[in-house]
Short mmCIF file of C-alpha atoms in Angstrom, two decimals:
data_model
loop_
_atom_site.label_atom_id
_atom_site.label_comp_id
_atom_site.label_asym_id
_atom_site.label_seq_id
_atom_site.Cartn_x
_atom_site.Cartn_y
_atom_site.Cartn_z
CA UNK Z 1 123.19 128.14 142.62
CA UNK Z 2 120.03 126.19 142.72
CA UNK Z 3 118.20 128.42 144.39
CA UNK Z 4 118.92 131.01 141.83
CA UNK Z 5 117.83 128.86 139.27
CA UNK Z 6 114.56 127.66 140.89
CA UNK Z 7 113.65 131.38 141.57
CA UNK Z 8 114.64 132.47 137.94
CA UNK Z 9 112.15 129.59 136.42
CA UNK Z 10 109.68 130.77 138.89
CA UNK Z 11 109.80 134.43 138.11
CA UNK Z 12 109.42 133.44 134.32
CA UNK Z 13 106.42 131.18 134.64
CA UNK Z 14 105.07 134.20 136.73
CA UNK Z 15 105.69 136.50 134.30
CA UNK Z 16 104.62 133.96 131.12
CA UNK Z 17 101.34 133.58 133.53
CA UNK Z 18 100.03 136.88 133.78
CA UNK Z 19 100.88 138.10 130.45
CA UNK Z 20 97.37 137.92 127.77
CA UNK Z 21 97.85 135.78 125.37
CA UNK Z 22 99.05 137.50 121.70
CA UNK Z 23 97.83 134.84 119.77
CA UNK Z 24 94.14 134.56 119.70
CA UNK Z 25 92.95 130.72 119.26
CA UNK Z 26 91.16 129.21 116.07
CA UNK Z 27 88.28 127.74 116.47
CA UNK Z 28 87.61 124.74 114.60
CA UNK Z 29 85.81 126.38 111.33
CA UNK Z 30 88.46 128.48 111.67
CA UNK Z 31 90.89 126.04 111.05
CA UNK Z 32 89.45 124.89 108.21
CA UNK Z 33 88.67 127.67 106.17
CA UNK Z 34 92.30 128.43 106.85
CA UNK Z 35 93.09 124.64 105.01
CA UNK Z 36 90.57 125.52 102.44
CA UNK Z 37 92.19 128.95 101.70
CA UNK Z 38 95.75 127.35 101.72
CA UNK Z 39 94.51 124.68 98.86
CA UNK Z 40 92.59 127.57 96.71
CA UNK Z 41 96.44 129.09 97.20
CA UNK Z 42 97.41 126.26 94.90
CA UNK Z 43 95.50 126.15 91.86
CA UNK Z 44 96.84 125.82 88.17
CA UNK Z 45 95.73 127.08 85.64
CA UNK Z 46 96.95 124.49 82.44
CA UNK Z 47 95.38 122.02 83.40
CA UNK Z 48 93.30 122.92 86.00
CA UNK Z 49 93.64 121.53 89.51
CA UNK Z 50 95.16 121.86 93.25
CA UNK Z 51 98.61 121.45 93.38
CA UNK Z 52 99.70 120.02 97.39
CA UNK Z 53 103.07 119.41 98.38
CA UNK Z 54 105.01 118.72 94.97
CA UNK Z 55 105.75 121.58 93.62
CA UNK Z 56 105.21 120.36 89.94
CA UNK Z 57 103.04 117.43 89.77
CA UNK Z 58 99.27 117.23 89.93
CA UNK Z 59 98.48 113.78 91.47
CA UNK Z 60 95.35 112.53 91.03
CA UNK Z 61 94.63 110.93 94.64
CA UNK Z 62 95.68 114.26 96.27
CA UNK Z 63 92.43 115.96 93.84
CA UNK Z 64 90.64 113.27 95.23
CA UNK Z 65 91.26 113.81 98.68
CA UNK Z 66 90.22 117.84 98.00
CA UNK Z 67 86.99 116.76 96.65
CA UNK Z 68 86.43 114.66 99.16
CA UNK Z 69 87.32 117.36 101.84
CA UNK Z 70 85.35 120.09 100.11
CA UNK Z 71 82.48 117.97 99.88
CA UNK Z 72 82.28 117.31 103.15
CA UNK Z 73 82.20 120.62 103.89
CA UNK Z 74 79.51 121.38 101.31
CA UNK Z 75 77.67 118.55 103.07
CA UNK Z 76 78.36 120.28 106.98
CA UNK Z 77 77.58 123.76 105.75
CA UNK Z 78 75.12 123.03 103.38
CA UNK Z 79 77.06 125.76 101.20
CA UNK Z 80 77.83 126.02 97.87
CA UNK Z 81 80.62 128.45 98.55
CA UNK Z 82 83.45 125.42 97.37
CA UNK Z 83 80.97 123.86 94.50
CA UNK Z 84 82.99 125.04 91.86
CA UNK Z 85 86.78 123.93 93.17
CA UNK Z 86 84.84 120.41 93.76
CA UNK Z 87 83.85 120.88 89.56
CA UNK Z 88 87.38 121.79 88.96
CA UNK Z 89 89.03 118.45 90.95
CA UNK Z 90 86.55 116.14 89.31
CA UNK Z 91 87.32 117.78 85.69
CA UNK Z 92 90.87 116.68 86.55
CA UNK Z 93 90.30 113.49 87.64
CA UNK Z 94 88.01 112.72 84.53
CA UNK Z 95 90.91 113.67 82.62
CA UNK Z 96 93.48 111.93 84.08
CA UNK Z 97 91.44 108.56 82.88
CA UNK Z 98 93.80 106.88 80.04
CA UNK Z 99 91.91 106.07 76.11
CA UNK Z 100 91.04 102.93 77.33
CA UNK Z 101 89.49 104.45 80.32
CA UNK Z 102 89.79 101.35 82.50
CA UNK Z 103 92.27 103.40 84.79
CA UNK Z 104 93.90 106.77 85.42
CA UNK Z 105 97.09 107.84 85.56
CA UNK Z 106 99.27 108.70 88.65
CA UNK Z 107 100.05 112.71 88.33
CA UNK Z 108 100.18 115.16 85.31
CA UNK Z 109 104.04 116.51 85.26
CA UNK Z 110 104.06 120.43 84.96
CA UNK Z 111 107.15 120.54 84.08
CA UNK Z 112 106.65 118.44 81.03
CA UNK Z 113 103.30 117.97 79.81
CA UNK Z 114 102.76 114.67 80.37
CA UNK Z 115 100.76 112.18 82.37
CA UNK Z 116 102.62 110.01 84.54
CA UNK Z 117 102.08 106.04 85.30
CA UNK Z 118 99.14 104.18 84.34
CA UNK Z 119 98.41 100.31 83.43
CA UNK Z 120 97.36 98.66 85.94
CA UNK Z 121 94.63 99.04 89.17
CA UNK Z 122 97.05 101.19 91.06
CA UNK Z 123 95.97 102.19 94.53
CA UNK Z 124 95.28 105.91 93.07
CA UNK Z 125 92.41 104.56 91.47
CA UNK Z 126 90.63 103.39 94.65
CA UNK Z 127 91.19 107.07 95.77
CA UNK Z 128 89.58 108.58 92.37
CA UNK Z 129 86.55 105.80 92.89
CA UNK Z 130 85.85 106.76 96.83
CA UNK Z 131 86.16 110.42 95.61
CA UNK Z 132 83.90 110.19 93.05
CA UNK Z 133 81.20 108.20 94.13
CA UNK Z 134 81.15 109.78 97.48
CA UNK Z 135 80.63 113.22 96.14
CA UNK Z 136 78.01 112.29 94.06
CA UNK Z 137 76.02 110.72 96.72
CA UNK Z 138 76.73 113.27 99.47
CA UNK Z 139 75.85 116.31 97.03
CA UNK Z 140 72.65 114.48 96.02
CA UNK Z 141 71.49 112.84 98.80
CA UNK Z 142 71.24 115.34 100.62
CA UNK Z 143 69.82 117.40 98.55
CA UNK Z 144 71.52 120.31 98.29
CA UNK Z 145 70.87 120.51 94.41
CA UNK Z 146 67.81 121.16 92.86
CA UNK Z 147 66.88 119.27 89.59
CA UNK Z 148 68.42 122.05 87.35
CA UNK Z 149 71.79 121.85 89.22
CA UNK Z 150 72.34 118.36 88.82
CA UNK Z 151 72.61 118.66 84.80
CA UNK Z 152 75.75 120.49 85.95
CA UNK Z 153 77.29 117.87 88.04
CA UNK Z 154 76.77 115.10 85.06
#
C-alpha cells in the first residue's frame, strides 16, 4: 500500500515538473501597477476619493496612505502618470479638516453624508500630517515640477 502511494506522489511531482508553467510571473512593477489599478477601481465620485476595504466609508488615513504610495511612485518613476489621483486624495484630506481646522475627522459615511469622529489629536491625524508633508517635499525636492506646476499643488 505504501509503495503505491510513494509511486503515485512520485508520478505527480513528475508530471507537475515537466509541465510549463500557465501562470506567467509579475515582476515587481508589475505588481504594482496592478495595486495602483485596483485603487483607481475604487474612486467616488461625491466626494471625491479612494474607497479601500469598507465598502461605504472614506477614511482619511487610508487617502493618506494612497498619496503616500502614489507619490512614491511619482518619485521612482519620475512620472506624472498618478499626479492627478495624488490632487484628488489631498482635496479629500483638506476637506476632511473640521471649522476649527485644528484636526480632521475619521471617515466621510457614504451612506449618510456625514463626517465621522473628530475632537481630539486622533492617530488619523499623524497619518494626514506624514502624508502631506511628505508629498510636498518628495514632489518638490526632487524636482519633478517646474515653477508653473507648483501653483497647482498650493
Amino acid at each position: 500500500m505504501k509503495v503505491k502511494a510513494y509511486f503515485l506522489i512520485l508520478l505527480i511531482l513528475t508530471v507537475l515538473m515537466f509541465q510549463s508553467p500557465s501562470i506567467k510571473a509579475l515582476t515587481l512593477n508589475d505588481r504594482v501597477e496592478n495595486a495602483i489599478n485596483w485603487i483607481l477601481t475604487r474612486k467616488t465620485a461625491n466626494p471625491e476619493g479612494f474607497l479601500t476595504f469598507n465598502g461605504s466609508k472614506l477614511y482619511v488615513e487610508e487617502q493618506a496612505s494612497i498619496i503616500l504610495a502614489l507619490t512614491l511612485y511619482h518619485k521612482t518613476f519620475t512620472s506624472h502618470r498618478y499626479d492627478g489621483e495624488i490632487e484628488i486624495a489631498l482635496k479629500f484630506i483638506l476637506s476632511s479638516q473640521t471649522p476649527s481646522k485644528k484636526d480632521h475627522h475619521q471617515y466621510y459615511d457614504l451612506e449618510t453624508c456625514e463626517w465621522g469622529p473628530s475632537g481630539k489629536l486622533f492617530y488619523w491625524n499623524a497619518y494626514v500630517i506624514e502624508a502631506l508633508s511628505y508629498s510636498a517635499f518628495q514632489i518638490r525636492y526632487y524636482g519633478n515640477l517646474n515653477e508653473s506646476e507648483l501653483n497647482s499643488w498650493s
